[in-house]
PDB file of N, CA and C in Angstrom:
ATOM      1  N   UNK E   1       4.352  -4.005 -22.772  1.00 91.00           N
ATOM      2  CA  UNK E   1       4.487  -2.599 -23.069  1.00 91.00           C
ATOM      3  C   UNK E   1       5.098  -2.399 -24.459  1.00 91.00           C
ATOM      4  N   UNK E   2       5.796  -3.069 -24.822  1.00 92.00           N
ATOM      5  CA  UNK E   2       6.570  -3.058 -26.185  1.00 92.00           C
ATOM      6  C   UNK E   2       5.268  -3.322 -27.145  1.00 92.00           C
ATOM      7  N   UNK E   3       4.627  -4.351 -27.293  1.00 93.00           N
ATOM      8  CA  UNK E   3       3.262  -4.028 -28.334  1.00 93.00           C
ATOM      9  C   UNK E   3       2.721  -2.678 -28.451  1.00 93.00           C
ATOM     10  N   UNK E   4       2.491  -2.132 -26.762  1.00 94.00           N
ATOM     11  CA  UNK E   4       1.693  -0.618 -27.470  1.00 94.00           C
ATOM     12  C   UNK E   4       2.558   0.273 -27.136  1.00 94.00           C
ATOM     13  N   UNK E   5       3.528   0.297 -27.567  1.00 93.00           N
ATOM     14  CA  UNK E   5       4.369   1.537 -27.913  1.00 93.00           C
ATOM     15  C   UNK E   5       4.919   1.125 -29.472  1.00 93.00           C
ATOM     16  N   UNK E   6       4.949   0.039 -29.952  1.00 94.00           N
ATOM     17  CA  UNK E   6       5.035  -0.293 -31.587  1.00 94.00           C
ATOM     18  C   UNK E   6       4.016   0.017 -31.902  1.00 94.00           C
ATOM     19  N   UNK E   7       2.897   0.118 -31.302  1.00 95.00           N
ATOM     20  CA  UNK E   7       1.756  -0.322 -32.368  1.00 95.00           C
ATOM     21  C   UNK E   7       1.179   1.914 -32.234  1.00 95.00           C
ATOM     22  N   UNK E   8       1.461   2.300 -30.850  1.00 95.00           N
ATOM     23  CA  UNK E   8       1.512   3.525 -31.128  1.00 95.00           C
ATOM     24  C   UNK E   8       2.192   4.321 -32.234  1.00 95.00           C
ATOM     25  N   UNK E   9       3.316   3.768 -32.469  1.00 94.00           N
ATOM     26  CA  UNK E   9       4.286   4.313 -32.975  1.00 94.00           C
ATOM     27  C   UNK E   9       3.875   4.377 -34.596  1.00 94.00           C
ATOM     28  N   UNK E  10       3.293   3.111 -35.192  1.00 95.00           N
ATOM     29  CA  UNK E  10       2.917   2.622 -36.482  1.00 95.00           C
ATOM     30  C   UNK E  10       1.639   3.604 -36.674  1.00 95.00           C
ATOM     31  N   UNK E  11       0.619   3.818 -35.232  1.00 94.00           N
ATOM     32  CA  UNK E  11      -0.932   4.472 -35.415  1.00 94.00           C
ATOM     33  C   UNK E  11      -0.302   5.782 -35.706  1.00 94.00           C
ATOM     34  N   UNK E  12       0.771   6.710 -35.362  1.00 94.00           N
ATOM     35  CA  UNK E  12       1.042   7.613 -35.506  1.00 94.00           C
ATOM     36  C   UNK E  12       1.396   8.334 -36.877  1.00 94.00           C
ATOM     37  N   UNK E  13       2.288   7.283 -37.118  1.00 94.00           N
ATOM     38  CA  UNK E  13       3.423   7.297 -38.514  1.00 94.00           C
ATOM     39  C   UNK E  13       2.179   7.455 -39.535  1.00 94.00           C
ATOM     40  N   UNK E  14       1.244   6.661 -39.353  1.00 94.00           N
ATOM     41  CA  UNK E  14      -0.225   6.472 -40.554  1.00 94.00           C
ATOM     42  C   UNK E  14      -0.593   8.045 -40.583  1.00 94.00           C
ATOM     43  N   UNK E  15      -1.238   8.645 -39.124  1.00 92.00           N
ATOM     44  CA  UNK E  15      -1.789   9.565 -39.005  1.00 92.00           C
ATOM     45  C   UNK E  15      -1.459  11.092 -39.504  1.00 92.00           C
ATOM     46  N   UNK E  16       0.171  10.783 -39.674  1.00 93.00           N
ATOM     47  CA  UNK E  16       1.136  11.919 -39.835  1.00 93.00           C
ATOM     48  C   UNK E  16       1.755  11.593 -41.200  1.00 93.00           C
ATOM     49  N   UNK E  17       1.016  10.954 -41.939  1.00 96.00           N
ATOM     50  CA  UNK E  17       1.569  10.414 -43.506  1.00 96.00           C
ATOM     51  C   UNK E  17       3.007  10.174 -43.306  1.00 96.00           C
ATOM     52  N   UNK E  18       3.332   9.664 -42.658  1.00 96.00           N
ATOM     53  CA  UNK E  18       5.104   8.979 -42.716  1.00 96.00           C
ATOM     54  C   UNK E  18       5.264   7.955 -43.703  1.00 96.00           C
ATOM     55  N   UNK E  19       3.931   6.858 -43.363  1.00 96.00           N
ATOM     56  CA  UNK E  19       3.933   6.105 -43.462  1.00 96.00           C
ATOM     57  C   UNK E  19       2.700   5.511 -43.925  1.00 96.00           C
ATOM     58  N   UNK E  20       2.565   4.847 -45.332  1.00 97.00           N
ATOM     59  CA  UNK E  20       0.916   4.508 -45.240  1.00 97.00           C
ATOM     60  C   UNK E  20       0.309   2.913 -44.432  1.00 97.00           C
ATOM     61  N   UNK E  21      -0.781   2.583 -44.678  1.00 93.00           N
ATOM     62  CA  UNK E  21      -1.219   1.634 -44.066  1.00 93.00           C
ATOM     63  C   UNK E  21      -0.196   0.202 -44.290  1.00 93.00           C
ATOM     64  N   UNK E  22       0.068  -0.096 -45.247  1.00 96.00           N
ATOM     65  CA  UNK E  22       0.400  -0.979 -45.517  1.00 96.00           C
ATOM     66  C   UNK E  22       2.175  -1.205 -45.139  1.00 96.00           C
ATOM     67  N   UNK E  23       2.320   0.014 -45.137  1.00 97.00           N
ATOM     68  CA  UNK E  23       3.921   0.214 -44.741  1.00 97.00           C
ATOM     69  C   UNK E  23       3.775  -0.149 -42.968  1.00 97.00           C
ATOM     70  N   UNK E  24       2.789   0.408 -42.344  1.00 96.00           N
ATOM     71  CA  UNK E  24       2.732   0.151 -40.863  1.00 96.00           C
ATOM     72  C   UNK E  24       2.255  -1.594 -40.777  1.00 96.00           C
ATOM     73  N   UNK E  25       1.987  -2.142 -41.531  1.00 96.00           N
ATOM     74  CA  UNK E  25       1.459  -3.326 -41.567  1.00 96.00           C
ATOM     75  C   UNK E  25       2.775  -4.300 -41.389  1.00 96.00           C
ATOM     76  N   UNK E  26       3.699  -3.950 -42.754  1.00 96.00           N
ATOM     77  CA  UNK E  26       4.563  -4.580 -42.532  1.00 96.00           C
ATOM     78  C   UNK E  26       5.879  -4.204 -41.123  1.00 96.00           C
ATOM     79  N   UNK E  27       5.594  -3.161 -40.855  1.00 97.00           N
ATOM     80  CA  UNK E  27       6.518  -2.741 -39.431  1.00 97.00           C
ATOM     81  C   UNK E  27       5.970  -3.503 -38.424  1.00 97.00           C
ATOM     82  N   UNK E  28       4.674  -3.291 -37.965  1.00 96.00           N
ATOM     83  CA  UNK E  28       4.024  -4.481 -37.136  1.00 96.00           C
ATOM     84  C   UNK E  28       4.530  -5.763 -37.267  1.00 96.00           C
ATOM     85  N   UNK E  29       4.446  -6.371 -38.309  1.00 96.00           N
ATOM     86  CA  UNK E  29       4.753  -7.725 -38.409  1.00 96.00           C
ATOM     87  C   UNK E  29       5.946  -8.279 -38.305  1.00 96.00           C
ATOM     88  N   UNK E  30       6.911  -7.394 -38.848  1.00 96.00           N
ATOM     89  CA  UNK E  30       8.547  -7.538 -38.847  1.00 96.00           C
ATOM     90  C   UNK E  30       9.228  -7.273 -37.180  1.00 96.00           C
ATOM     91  N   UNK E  31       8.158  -6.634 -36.510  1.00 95.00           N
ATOM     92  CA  UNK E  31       8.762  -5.656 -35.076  1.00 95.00           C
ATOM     93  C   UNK E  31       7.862  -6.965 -34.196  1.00 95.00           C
ATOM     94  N   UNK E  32       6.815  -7.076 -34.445  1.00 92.00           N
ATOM     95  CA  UNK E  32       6.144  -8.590 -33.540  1.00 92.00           C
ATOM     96  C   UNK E  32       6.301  -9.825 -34.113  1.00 92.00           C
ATOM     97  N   UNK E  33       6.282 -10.193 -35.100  1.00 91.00           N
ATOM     98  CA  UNK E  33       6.489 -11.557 -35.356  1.00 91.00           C
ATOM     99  C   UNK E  33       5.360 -12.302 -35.706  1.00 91.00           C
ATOM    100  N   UNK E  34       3.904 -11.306 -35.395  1.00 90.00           N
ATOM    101  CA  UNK E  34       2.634 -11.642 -36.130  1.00 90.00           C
ATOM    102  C   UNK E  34       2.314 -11.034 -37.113  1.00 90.00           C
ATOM    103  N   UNK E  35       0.968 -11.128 -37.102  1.00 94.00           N
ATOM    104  CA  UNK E  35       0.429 -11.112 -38.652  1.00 94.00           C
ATOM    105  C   UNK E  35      -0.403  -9.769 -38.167  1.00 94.00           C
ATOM    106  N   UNK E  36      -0.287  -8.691 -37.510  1.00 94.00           N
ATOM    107  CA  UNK E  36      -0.479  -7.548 -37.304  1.00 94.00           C
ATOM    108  C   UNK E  36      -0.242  -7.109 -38.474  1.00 94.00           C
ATOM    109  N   UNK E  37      -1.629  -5.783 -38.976  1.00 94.00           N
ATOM    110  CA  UNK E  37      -2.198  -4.903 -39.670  1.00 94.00           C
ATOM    111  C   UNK E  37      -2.781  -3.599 -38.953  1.00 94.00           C
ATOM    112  N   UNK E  38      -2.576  -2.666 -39.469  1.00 92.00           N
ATOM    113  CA  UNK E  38      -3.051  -1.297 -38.818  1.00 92.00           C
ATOM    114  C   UNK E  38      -4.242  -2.065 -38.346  1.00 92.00           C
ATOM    115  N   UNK E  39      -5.249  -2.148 -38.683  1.00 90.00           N
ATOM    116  CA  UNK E  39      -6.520  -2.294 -38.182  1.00 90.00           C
ATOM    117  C   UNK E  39      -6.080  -3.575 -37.057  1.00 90.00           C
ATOM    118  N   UNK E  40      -5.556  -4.377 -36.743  1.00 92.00           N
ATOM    119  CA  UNK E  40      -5.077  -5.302 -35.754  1.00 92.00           C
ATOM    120  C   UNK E  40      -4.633  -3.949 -34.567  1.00 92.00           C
ATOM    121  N   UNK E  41      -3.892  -3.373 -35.319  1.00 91.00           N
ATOM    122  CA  UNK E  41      -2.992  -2.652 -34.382  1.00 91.00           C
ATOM    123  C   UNK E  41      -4.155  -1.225 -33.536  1.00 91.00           C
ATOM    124  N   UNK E  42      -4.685  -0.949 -34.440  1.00 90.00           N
ATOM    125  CA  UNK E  42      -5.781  -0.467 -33.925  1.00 90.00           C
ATOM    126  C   UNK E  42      -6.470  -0.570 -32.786  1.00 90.00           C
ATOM    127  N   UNK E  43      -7.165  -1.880 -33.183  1.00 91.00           N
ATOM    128  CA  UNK E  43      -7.702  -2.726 -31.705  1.00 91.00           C
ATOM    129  C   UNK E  43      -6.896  -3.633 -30.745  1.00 91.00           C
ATOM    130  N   UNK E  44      -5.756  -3.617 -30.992  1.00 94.00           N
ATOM    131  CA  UNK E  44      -5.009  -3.870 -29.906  1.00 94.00           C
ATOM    132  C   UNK E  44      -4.801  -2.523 -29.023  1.00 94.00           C
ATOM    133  N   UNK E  45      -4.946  -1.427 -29.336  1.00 94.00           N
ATOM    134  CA  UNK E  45      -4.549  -0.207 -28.437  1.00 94.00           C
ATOM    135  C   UNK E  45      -6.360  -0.324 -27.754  1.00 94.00           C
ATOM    136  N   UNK E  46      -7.073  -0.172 -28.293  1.00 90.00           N
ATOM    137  CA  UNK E  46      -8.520  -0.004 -27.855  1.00 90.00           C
ATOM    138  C   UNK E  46      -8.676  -0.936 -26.956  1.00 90.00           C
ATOM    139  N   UNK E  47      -8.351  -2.055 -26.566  1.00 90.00           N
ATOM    140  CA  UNK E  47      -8.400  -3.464 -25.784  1.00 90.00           C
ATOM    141  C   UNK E  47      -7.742  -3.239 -24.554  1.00 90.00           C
ATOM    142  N   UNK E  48      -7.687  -4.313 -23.509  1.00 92.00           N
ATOM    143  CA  UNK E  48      -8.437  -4.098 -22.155  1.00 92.00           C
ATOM    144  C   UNK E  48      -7.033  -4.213 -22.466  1.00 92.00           C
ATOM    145  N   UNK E  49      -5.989  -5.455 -22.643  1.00 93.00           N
ATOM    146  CA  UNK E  49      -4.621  -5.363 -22.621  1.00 93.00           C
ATOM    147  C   UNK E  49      -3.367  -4.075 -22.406  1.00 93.00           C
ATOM    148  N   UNK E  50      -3.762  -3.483 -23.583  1.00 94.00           N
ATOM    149  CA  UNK E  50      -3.052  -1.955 -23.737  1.00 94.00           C
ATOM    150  C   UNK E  50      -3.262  -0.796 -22.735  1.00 94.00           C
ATOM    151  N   UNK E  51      -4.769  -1.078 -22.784  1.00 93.00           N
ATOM    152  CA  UNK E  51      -5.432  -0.174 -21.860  1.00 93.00           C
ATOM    153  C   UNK E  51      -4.752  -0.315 -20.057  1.00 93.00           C
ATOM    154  N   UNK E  52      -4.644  -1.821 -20.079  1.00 95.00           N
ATOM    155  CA  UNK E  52      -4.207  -2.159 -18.569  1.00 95.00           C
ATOM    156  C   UNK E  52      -2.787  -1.853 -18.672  1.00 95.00           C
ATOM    157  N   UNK E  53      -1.803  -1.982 -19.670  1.00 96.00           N
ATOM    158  CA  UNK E  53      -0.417  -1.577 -19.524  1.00 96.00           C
ATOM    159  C   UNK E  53      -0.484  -0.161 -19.384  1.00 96.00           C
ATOM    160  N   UNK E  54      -0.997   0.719 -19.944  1.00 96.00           N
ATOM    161  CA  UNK E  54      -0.878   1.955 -19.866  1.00 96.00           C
ATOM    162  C   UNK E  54      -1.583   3.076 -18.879  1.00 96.00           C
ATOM    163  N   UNK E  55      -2.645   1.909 -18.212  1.00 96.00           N
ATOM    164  CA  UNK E  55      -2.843   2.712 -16.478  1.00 96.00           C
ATOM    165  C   UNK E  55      -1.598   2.488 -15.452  1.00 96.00           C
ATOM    166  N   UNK E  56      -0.735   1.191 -15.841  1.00 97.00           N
ATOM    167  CA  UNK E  56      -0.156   1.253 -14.915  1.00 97.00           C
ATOM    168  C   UNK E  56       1.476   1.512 -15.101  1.00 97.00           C
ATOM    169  N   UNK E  57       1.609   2.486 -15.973  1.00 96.00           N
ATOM    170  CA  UNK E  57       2.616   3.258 -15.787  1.00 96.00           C
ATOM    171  C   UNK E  57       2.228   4.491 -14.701  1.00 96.00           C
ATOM    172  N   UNK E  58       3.338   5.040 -14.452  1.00 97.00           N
ATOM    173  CA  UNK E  58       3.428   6.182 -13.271  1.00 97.00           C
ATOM    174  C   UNK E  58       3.430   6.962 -14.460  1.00 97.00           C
ATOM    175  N   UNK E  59       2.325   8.340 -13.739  1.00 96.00           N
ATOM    176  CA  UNK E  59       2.016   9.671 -14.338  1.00 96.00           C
ATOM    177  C   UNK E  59       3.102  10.146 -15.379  1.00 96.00           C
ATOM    178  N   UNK E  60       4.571  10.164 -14.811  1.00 96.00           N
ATOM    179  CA  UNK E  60       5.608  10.983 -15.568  1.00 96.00           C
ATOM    180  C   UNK E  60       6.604   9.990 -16.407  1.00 96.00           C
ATOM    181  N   UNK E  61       5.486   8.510 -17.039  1.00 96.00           N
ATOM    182  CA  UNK E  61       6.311   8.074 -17.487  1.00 96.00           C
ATOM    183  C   UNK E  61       7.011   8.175 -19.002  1.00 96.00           C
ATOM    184  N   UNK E  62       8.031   8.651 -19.384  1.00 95.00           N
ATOM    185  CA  UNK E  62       8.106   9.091 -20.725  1.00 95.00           C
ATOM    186  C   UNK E  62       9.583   7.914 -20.974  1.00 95.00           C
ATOM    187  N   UNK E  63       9.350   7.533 -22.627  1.00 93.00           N
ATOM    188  CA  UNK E  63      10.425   6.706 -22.889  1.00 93.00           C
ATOM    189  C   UNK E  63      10.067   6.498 -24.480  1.00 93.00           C
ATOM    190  N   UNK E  64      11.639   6.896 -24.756  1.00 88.00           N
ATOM    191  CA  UNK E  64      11.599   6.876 -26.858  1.00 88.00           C
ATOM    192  C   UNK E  64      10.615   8.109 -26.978  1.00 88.00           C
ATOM    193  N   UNK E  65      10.601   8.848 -26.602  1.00 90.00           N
ATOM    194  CA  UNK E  65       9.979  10.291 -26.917  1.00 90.00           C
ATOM    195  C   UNK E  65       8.609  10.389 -26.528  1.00 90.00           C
ATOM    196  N   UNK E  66       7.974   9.044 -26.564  1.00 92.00           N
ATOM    197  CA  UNK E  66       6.587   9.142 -25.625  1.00 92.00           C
ATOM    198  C   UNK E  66       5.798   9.116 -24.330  1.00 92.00           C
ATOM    199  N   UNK E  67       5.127   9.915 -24.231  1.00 95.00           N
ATOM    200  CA  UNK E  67       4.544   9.871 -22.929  1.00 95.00           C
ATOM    201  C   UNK E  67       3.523   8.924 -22.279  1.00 95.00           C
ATOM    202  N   UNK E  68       2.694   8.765 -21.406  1.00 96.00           N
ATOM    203  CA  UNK E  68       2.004   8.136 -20.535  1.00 96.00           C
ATOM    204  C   UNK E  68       0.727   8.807 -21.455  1.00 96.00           C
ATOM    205  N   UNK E  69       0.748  10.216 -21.626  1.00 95.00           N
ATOM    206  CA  UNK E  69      -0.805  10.669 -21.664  1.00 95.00           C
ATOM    207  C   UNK E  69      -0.845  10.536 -22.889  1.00 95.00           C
ATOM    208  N   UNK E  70       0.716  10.528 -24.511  1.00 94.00           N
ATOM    209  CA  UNK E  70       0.762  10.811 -25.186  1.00 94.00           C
ATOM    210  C   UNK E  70       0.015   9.053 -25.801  1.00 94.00           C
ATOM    211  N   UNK E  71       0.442   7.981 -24.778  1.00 95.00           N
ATOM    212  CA  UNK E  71      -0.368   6.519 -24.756  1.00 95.00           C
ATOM    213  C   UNK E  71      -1.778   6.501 -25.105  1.00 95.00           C
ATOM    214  N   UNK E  72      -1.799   7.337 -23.885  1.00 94.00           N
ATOM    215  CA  UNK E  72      -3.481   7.546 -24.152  1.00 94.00           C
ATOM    216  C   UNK E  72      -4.682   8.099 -25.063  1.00 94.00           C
ATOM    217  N   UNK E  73      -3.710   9.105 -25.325  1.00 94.00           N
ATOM    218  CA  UNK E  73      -4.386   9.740 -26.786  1.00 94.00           C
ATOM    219  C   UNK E  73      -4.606   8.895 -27.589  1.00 94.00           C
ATOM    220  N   UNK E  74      -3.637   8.440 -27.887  1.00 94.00           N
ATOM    221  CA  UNK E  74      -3.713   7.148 -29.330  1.00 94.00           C
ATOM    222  C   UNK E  74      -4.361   5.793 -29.464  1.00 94.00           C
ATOM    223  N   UNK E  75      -4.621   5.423 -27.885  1.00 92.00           N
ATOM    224  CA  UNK E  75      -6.194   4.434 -27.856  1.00 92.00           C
ATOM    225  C   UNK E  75      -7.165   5.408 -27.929  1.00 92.00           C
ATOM    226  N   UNK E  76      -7.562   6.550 -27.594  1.00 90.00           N
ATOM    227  CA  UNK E  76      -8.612   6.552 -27.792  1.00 90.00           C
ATOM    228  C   UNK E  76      -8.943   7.167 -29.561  1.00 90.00           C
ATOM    229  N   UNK E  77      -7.883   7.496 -30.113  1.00 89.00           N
ATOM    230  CA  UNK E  77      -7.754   7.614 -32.112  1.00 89.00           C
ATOM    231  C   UNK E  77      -8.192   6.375 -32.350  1.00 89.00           C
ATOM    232  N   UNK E  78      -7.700   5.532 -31.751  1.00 89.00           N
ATOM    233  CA  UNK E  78      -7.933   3.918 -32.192  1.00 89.00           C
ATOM    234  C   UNK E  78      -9.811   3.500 -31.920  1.00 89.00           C
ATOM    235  N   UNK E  79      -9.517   3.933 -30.300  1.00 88.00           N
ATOM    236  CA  UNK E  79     -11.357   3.149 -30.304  1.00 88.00           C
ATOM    237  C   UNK E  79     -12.268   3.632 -31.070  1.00 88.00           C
ATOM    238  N   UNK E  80     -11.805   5.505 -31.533  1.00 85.00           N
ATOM    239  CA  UNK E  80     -12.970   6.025 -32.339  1.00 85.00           C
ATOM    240  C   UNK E  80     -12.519   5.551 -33.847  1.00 85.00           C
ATOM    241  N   UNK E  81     -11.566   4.750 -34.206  1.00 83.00           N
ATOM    242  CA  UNK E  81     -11.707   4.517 -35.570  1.00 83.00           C
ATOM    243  C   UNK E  81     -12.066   3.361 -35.861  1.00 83.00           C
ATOM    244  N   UNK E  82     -11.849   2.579 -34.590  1.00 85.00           N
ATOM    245  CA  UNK E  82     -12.478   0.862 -34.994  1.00 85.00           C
ATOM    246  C   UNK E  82     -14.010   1.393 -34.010  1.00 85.00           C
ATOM    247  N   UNK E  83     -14.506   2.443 -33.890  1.00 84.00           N
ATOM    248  CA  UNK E  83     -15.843   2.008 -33.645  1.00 84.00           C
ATOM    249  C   UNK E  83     -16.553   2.827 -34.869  1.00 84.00           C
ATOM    250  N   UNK E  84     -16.259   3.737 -35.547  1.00 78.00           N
ATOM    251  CA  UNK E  84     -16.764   4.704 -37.073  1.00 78.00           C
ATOM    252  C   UNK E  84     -16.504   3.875 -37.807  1.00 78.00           C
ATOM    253  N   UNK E  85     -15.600   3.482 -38.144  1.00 69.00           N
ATOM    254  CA  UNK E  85     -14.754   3.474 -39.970  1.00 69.00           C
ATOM    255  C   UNK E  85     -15.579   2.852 -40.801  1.00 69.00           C
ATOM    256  N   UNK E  86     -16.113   1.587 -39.945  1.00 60.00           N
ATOM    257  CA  UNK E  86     -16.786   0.681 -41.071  1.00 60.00           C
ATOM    258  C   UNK E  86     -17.807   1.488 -41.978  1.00 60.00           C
ATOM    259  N   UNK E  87     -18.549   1.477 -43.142  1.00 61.00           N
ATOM    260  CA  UNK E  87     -19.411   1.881 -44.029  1.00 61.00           C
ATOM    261  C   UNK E  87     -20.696   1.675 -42.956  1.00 61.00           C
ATOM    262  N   UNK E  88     -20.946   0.532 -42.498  1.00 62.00           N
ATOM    263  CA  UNK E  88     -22.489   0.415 -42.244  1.00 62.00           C
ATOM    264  C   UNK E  88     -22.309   0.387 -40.623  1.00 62.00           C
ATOM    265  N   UNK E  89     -21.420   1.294 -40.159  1.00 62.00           N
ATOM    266  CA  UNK E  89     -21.974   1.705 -38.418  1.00 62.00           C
ATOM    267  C   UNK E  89     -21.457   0.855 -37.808  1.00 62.00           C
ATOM    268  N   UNK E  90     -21.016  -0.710 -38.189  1.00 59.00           N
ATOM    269  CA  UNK E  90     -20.570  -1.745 -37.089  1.00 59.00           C
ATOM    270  C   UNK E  90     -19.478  -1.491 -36.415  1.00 59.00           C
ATOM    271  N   UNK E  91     -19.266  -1.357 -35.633  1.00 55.00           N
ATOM    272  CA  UNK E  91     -17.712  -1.677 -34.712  1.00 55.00           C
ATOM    273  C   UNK E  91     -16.730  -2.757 -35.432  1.00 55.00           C
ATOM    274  N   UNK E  92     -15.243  -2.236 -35.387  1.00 57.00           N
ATOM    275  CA  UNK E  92     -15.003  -3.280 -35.894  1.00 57.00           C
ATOM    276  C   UNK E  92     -13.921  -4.116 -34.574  1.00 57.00           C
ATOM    277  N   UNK E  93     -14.082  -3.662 -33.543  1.00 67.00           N
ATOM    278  CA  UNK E  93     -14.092  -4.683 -32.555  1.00 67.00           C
ATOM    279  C   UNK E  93     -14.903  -4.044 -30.962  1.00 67.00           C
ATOM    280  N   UNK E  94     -14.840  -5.265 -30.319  1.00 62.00           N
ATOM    281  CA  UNK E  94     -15.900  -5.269 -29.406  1.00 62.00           C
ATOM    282  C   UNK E  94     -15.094  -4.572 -28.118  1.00 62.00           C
ATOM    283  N   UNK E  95     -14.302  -3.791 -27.810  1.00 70.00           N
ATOM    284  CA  UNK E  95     -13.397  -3.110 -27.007  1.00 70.00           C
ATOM    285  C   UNK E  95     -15.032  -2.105 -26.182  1.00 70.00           C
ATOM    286  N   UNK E  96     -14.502  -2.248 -25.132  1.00 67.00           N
ATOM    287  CA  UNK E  96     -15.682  -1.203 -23.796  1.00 67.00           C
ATOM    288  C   UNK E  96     -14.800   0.303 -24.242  1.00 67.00           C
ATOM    289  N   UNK E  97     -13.969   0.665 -24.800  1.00 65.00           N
ATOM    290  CA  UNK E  97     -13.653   2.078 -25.190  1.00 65.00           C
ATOM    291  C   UNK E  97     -14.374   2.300 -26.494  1.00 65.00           C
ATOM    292  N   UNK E  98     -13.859   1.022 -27.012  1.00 63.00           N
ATOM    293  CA  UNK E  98     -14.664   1.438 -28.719  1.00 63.00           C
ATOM    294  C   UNK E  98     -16.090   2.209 -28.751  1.00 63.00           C
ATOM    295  N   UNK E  99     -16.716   0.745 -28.171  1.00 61.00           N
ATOM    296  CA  UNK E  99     -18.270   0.858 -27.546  1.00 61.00           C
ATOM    297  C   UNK E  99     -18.053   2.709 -26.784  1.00 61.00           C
ATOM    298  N   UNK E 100     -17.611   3.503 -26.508  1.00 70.00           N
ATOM    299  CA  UNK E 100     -17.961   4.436 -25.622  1.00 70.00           C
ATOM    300  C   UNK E 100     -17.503   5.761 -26.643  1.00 70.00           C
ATOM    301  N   UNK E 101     -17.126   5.233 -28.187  1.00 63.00           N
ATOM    302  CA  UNK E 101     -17.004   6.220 -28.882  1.00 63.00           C
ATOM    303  C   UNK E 101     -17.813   6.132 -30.517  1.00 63.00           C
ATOM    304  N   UNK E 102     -18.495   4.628 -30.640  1.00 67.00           N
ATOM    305  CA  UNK E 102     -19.243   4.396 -31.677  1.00 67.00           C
ATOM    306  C   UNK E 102     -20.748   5.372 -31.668  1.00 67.00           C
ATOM    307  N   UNK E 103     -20.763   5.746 -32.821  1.00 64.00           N
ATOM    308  CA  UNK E 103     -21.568   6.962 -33.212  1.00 64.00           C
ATOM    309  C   UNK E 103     -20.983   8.180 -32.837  1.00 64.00           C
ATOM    310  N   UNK E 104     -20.196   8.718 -32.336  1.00 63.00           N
ATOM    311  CA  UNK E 104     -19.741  10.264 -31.690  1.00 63.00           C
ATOM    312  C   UNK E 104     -18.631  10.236 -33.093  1.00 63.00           C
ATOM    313  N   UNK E 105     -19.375  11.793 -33.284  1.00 60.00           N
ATOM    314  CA  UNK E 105     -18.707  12.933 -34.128  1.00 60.00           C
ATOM    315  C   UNK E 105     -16.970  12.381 -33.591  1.00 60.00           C
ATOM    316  N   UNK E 106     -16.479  13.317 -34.324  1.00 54.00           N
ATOM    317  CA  UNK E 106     -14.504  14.020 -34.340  1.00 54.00           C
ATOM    318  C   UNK E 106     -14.297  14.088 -32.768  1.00 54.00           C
ATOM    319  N   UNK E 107     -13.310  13.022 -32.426  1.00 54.00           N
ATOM    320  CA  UNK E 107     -12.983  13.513 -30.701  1.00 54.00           C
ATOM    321  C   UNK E 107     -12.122  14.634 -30.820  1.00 54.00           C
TER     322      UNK E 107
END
C-alpha cells in the first residue's frame, strides 16, 4: 500500500504543478529505493498490483488525506496516460485498465 499512495501522491503533485516530472522522479526514488520515474509510477498505479491493493481496502478507507475512491481516480489518470501519451498510439504498458482506455478521448 505504501507504493500506491507514494506514487499517488507524486501522480498528483505533477498534475497540480507542485511538482514537475523530474522532481516526482526523484521523490519516487528517494521514498522507494528504486529507480522509479513518473512514467514507472504511472504504470505501477495502472497494474494489477495497485489495482489489487486498492480493491481491498474497505469503502471508508481514508489515510494522509486520501481516500479509497480518491485511489482510484488516479489509476485510472494513469491508465489513460500510459495508454495516449505516446506520439504513435502505442501503449506504453500492457496493464487490462490501460488497454480499456487506449484510444478514448479526456476521461
Amino acid at each position: 500500500m505504501v507504493k500506491v499512495k507514494l506514487a499517488a501522491i507524486a501522480l498528483v503533485a505533477v498534475l497540480s504543478d507542485r511538482m514537475t516530472d523530474k522532481e516526482a522522479g526523484r521523490f519516487l526514488r528517494e521514498a522507494t529505493g528504486t529507480q522509479w520515474s513518473l512514467l514507472t509510477c504511472m504504470q505501477y498505479l495502472s497494474g494489477k498490483e495497485a489495482l489489487s491493493a486498492i480493491a481491498a481496502l474497505p469503502d471508508d478507507w481514508a489515510e494522509d488525506g486520501m481516500t479509497k475512491d480518491a485511489l482510484g481516480q488516479a489509476t485510472k489518470v494513469a491508465a489513460f496516460a500510459v495508454a495516449n501519451a505516446h506520439p504513435e498510439g502505442t501503449p506504453l504498458c500492457a496493464s487490462d485498465l490501460a488497454k480499456q482506455y487506449q484510444g478514448r478521448g479526456a476521461i
